[in-house]
PDB file of C-alpha atoms in Angstrom:
ATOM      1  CA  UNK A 236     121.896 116.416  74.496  1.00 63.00           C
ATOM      2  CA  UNK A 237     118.169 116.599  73.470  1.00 62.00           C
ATOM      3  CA  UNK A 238     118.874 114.285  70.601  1.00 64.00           C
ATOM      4  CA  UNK A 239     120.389 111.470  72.979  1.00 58.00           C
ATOM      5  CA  UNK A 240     117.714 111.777  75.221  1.00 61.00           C
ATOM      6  CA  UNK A 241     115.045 111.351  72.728  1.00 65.00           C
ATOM      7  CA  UNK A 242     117.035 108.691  71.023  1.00 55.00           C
ATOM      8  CA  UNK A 243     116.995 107.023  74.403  1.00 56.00           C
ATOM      9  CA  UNK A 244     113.354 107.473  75.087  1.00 58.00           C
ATOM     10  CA  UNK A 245     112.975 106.333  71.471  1.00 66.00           C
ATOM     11  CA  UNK A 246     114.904 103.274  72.360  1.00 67.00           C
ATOM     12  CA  UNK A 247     112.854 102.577  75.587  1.00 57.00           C
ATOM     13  CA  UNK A 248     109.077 102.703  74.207  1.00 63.00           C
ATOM     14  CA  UNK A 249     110.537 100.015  70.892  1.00 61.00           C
ATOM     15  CA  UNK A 250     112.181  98.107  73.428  1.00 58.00           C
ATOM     16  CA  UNK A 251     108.731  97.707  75.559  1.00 68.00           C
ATOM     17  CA  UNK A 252     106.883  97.320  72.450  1.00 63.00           C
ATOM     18  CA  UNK A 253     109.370  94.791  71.265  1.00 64.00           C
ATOM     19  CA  UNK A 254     108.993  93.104  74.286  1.00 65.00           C
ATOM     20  CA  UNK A 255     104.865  93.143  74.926  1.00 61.00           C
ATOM     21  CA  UNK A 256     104.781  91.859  71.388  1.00 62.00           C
ATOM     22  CA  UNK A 257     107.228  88.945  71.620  1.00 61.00           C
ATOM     23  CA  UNK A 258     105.143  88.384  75.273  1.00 61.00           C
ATOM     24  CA  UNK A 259     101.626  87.979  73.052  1.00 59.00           C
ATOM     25  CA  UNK A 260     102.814  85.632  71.020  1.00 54.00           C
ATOM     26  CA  UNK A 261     103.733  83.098  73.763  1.00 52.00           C
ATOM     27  CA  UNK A 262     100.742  83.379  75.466  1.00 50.00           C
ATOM     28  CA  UNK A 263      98.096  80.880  75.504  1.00 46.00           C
ATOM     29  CA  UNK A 264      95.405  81.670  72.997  1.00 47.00           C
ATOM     30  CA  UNK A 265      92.298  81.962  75.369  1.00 45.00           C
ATOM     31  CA  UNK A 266      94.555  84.588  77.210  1.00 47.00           C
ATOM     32  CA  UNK A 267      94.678  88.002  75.616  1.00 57.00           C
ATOM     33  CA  UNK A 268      95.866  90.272  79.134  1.00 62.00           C
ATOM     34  CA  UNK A 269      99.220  91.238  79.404  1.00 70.00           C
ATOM     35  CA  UNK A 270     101.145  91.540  82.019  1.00 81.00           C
ATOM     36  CA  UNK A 271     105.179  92.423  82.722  1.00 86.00           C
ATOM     37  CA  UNK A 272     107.416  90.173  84.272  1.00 89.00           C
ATOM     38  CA  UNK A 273     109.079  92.021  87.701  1.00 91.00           C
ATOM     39  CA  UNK A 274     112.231  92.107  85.333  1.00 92.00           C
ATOM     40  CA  UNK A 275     110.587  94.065  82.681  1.00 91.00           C
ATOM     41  CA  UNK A 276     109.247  96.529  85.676  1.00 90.00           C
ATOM     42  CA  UNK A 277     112.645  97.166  86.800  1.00 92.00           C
ATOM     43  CA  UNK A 278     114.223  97.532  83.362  1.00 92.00           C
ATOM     44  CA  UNK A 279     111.127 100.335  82.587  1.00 91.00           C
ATOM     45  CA  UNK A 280     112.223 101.723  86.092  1.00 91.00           C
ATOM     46  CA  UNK A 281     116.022 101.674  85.541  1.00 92.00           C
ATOM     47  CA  UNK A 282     115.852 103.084  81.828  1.00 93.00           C
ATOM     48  CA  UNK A 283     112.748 105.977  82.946  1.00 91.00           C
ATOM     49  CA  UNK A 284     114.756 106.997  86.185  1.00 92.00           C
ATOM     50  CA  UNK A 285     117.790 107.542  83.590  1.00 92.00           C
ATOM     51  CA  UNK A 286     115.781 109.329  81.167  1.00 90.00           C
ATOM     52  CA  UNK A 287     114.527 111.833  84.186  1.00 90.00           C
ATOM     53  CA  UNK A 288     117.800 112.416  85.055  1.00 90.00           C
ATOM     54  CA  UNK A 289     119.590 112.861  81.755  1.00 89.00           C
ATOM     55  CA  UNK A 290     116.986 114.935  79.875  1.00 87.00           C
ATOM     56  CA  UNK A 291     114.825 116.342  82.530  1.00 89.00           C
ATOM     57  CA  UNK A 292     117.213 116.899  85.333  1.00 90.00           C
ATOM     58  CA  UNK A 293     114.360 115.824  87.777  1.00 91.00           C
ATOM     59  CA  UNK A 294     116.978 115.059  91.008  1.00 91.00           C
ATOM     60  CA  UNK A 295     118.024 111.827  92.203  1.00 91.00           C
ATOM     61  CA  UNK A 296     116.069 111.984  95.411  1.00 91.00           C
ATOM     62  CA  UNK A 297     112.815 112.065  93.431  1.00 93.00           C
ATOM     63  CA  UNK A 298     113.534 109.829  90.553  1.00 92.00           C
ATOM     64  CA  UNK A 299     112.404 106.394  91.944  1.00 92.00           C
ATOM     65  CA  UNK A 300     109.148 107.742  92.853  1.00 93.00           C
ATOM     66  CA  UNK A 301     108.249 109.405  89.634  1.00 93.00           C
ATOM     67  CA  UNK A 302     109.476 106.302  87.388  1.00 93.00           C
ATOM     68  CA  UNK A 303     107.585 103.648  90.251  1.00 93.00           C
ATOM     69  CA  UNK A 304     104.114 106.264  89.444  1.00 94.00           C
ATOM     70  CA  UNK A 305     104.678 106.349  85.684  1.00 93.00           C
ATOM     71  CA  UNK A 306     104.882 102.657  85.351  1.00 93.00           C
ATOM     72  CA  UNK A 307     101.626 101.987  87.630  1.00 94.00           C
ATOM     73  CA  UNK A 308     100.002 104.194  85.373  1.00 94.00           C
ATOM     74  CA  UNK A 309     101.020 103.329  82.281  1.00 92.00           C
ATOM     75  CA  UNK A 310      99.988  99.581  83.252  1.00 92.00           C
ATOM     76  CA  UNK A 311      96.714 101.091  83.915  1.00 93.00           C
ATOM     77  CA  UNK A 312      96.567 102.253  80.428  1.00 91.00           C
ATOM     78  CA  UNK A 313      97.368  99.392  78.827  1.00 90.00           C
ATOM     79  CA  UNK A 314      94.555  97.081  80.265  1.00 91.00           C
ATOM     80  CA  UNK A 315      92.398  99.974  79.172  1.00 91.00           C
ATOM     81  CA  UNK A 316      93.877 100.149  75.272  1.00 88.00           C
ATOM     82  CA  UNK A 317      93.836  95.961  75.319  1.00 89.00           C
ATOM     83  CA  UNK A 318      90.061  95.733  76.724  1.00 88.00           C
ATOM     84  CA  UNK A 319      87.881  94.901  73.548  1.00 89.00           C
ATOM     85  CA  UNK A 320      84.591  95.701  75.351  1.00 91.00           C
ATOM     86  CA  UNK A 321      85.066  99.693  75.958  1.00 89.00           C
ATOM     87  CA  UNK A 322      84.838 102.124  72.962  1.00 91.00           C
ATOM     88  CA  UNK A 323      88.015 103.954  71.189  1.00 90.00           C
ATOM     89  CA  UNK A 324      85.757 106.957  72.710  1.00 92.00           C
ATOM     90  CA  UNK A 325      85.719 105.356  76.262  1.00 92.00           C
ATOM     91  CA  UNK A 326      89.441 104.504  76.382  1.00 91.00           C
ATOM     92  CA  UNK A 327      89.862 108.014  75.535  1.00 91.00           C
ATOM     93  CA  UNK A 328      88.245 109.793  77.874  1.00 93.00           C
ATOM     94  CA  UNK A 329      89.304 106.874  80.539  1.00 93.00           C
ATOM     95  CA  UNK A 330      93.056 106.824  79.508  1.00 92.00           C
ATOM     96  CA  UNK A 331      92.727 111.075  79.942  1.00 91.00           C
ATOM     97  CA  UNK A 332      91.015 110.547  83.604  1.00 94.00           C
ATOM     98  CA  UNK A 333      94.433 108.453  84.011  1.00 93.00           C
ATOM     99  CA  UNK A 334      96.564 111.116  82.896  1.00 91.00           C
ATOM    100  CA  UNK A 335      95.000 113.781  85.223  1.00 92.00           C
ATOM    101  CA  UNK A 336      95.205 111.333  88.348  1.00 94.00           C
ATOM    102  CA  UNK A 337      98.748 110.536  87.311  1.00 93.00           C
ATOM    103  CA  UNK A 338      99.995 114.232  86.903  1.00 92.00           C
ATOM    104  CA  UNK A 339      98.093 115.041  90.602  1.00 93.00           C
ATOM    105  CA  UNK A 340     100.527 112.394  91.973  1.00 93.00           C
ATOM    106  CA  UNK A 341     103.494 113.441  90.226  1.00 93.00           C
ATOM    107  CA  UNK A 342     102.733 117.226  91.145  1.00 92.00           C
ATOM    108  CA  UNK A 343     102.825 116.269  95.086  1.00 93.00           C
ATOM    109  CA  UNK A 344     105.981 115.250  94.202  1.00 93.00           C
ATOM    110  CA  UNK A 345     107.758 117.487  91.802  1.00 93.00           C
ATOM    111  CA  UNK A 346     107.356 120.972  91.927  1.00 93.00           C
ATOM    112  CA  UNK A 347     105.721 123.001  89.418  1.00 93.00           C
ATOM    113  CA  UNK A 348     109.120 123.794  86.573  1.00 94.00           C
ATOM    114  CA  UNK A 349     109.937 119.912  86.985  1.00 92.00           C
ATOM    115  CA  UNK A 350     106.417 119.037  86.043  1.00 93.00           C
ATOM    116  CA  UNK A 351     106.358 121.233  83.460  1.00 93.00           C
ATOM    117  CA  UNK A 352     109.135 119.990  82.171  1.00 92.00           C
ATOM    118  CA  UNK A 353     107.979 116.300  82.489  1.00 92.00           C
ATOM    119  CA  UNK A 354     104.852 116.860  80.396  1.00 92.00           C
ATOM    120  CA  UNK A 355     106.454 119.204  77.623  1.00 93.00           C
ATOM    121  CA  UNK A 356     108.807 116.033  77.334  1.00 92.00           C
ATOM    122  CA  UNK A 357     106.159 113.626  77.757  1.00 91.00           C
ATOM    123  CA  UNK A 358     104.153 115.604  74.824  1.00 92.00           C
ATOM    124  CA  UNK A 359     106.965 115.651  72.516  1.00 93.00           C
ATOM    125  CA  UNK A 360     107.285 111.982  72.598  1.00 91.00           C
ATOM    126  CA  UNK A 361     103.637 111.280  71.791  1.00 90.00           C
ATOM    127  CA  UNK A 362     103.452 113.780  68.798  1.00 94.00           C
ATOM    128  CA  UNK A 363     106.701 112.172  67.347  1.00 94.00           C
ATOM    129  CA  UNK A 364     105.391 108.649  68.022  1.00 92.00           C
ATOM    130  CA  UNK A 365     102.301 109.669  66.365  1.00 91.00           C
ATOM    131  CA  UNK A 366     104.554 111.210  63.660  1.00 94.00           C
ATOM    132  CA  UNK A 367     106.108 107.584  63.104  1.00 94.00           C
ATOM    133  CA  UNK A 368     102.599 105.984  62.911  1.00 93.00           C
ATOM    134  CA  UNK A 369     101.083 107.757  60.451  1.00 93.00           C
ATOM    135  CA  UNK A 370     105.070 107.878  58.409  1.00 93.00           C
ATOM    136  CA  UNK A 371     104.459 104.358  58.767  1.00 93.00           C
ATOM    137  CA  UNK A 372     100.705 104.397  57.574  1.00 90.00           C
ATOM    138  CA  UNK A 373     101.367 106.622  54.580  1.00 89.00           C
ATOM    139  CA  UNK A 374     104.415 104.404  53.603  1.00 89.00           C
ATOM    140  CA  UNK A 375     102.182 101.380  53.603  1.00 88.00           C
ATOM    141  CA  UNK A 376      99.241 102.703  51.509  1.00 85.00           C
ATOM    142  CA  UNK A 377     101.838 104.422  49.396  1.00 83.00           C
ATOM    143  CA  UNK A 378     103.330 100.601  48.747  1.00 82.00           C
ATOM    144  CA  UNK A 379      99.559  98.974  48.381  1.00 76.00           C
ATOM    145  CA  UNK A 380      99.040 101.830  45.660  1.00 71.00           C
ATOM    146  CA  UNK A 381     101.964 101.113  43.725  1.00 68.00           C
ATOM    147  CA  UNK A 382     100.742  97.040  44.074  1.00 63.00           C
ATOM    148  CA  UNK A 383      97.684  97.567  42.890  1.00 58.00           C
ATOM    149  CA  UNK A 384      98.726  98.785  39.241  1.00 53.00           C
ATOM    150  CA  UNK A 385      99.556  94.874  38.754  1.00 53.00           C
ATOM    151  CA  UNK A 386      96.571  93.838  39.667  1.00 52.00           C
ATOM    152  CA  UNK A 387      94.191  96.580  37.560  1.00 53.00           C
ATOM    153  CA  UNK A 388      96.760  96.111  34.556  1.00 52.00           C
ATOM    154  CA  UNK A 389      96.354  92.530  34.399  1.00 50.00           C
ATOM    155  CA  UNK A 390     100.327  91.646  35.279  1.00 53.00           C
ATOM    156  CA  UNK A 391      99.141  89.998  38.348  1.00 54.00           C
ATOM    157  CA  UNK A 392      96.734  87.004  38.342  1.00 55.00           C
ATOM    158  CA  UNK A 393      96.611  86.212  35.248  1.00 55.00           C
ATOM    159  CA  UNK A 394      94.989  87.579  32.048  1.00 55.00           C
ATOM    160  CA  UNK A 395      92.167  89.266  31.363  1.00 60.00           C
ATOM    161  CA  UNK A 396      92.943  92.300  33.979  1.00 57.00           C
ATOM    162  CA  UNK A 397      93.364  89.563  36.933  1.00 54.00           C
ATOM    163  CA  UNK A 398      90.435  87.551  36.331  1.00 53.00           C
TER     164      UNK A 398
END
C-alpha cells in the first residue's frame, strides 16, 4: 500500500513538472512567471485529495481543505524558487517561513497524529526526490567522465589530442 501511494505521489509531482515545463516553453519570451491554468488546480486538487485519503487516511470531510491549502502554498513557493532577484539563501529561509505558515493552517485543521502523519509523508517525498536529483546528477557526470577520455585521447576532434 505504501508503494502505490508513493508511486502515485511520484506520478503527481512528474506530472506537474511535466506540465510547468511544457507551460515555459509556450510562453512568450519576455514572460518568465508561471502560472496554472484552473484545470491544472483542480487536477493537483483531485490527485492530492486522493493521495490524503489513500496513504494518509486524513478523512473525507477534511480533504478539500488540506489539498485547496497545499496548493496555495505550494504556488507561493514557486514564485519564490522562479524569482531571479532573491538569493538561493533567501528562498530558503523564505520558502521555510512558508512551510511554518502552511503547517499552522493545516494544524487548525487536522489534529495533531494526522499532521504528523502529513509531514512524515511530506518528508519522505522530498528526501527521495532529492535522492533522484542527485541519482540523476551522478549519472550525468558519470557519462561526461566517460566522454571526456575521447577528447584527452585525441579520438575526438581530430589529431593531435583534439587540437
Amino acid at each position: 500500500m505504501k508503494r502505490v501511494s508513493t508511486l502515485l505521489v511520484t506520478i503527481l509531482f512528474l506530472c506537474i513538472s511535466t506540465i510547468s515545463f511544457a507551460q515555459r516553453k509556450h510562453k512568450k519570451k519576455g514572460s518568465k512567471d508561471f502560472t496554472p491554468t484552473e484545470a491544472q488546480k483542480m487536477n493537483f486538487i483531485d490527485r492530492y485529495k486522493q493521495v490524503l485519503g489513500d496513504s494518509l487516511n486524513i478523512p473525507t470531510s477534511k480533504r478539500d481543505t488540506v489539498a485547496a491549502i497545499e496548493l496555495s502554498y505550494l504556488l507561493k513557493k514557486m514564485k519564490i524558487s522562479n524569482d531571479k532577484s532573491i538569493s538561493k539563501d533567501d528562498k530558503e529561509v523564505q520558502t521555510g517561513m512558508l512551510d511554518g505558515d502552511m503547517y499552522m493552517h493545516l494544524g487548525a485543521i487536522l489534529n495533531a497524529e494526522e499532521l504528523q502523519r502529513l509531514q512524515a509523508f511530506e518528508l519522505r517525498q522530498k528526501k527521495e526526490q532529492d535522492e533522484r536529483i542527485k541519482a540523476q546528477k551522478d549519472a550525468q557526470a558519470a557519462q561526461s567522465n566517460n566522454n571526456m577520455g575521447y577528447r584527452q585521447n585525441g579520438y575526438y576532434g581530430g589529431g593531435y589530442n583534439g587540437y
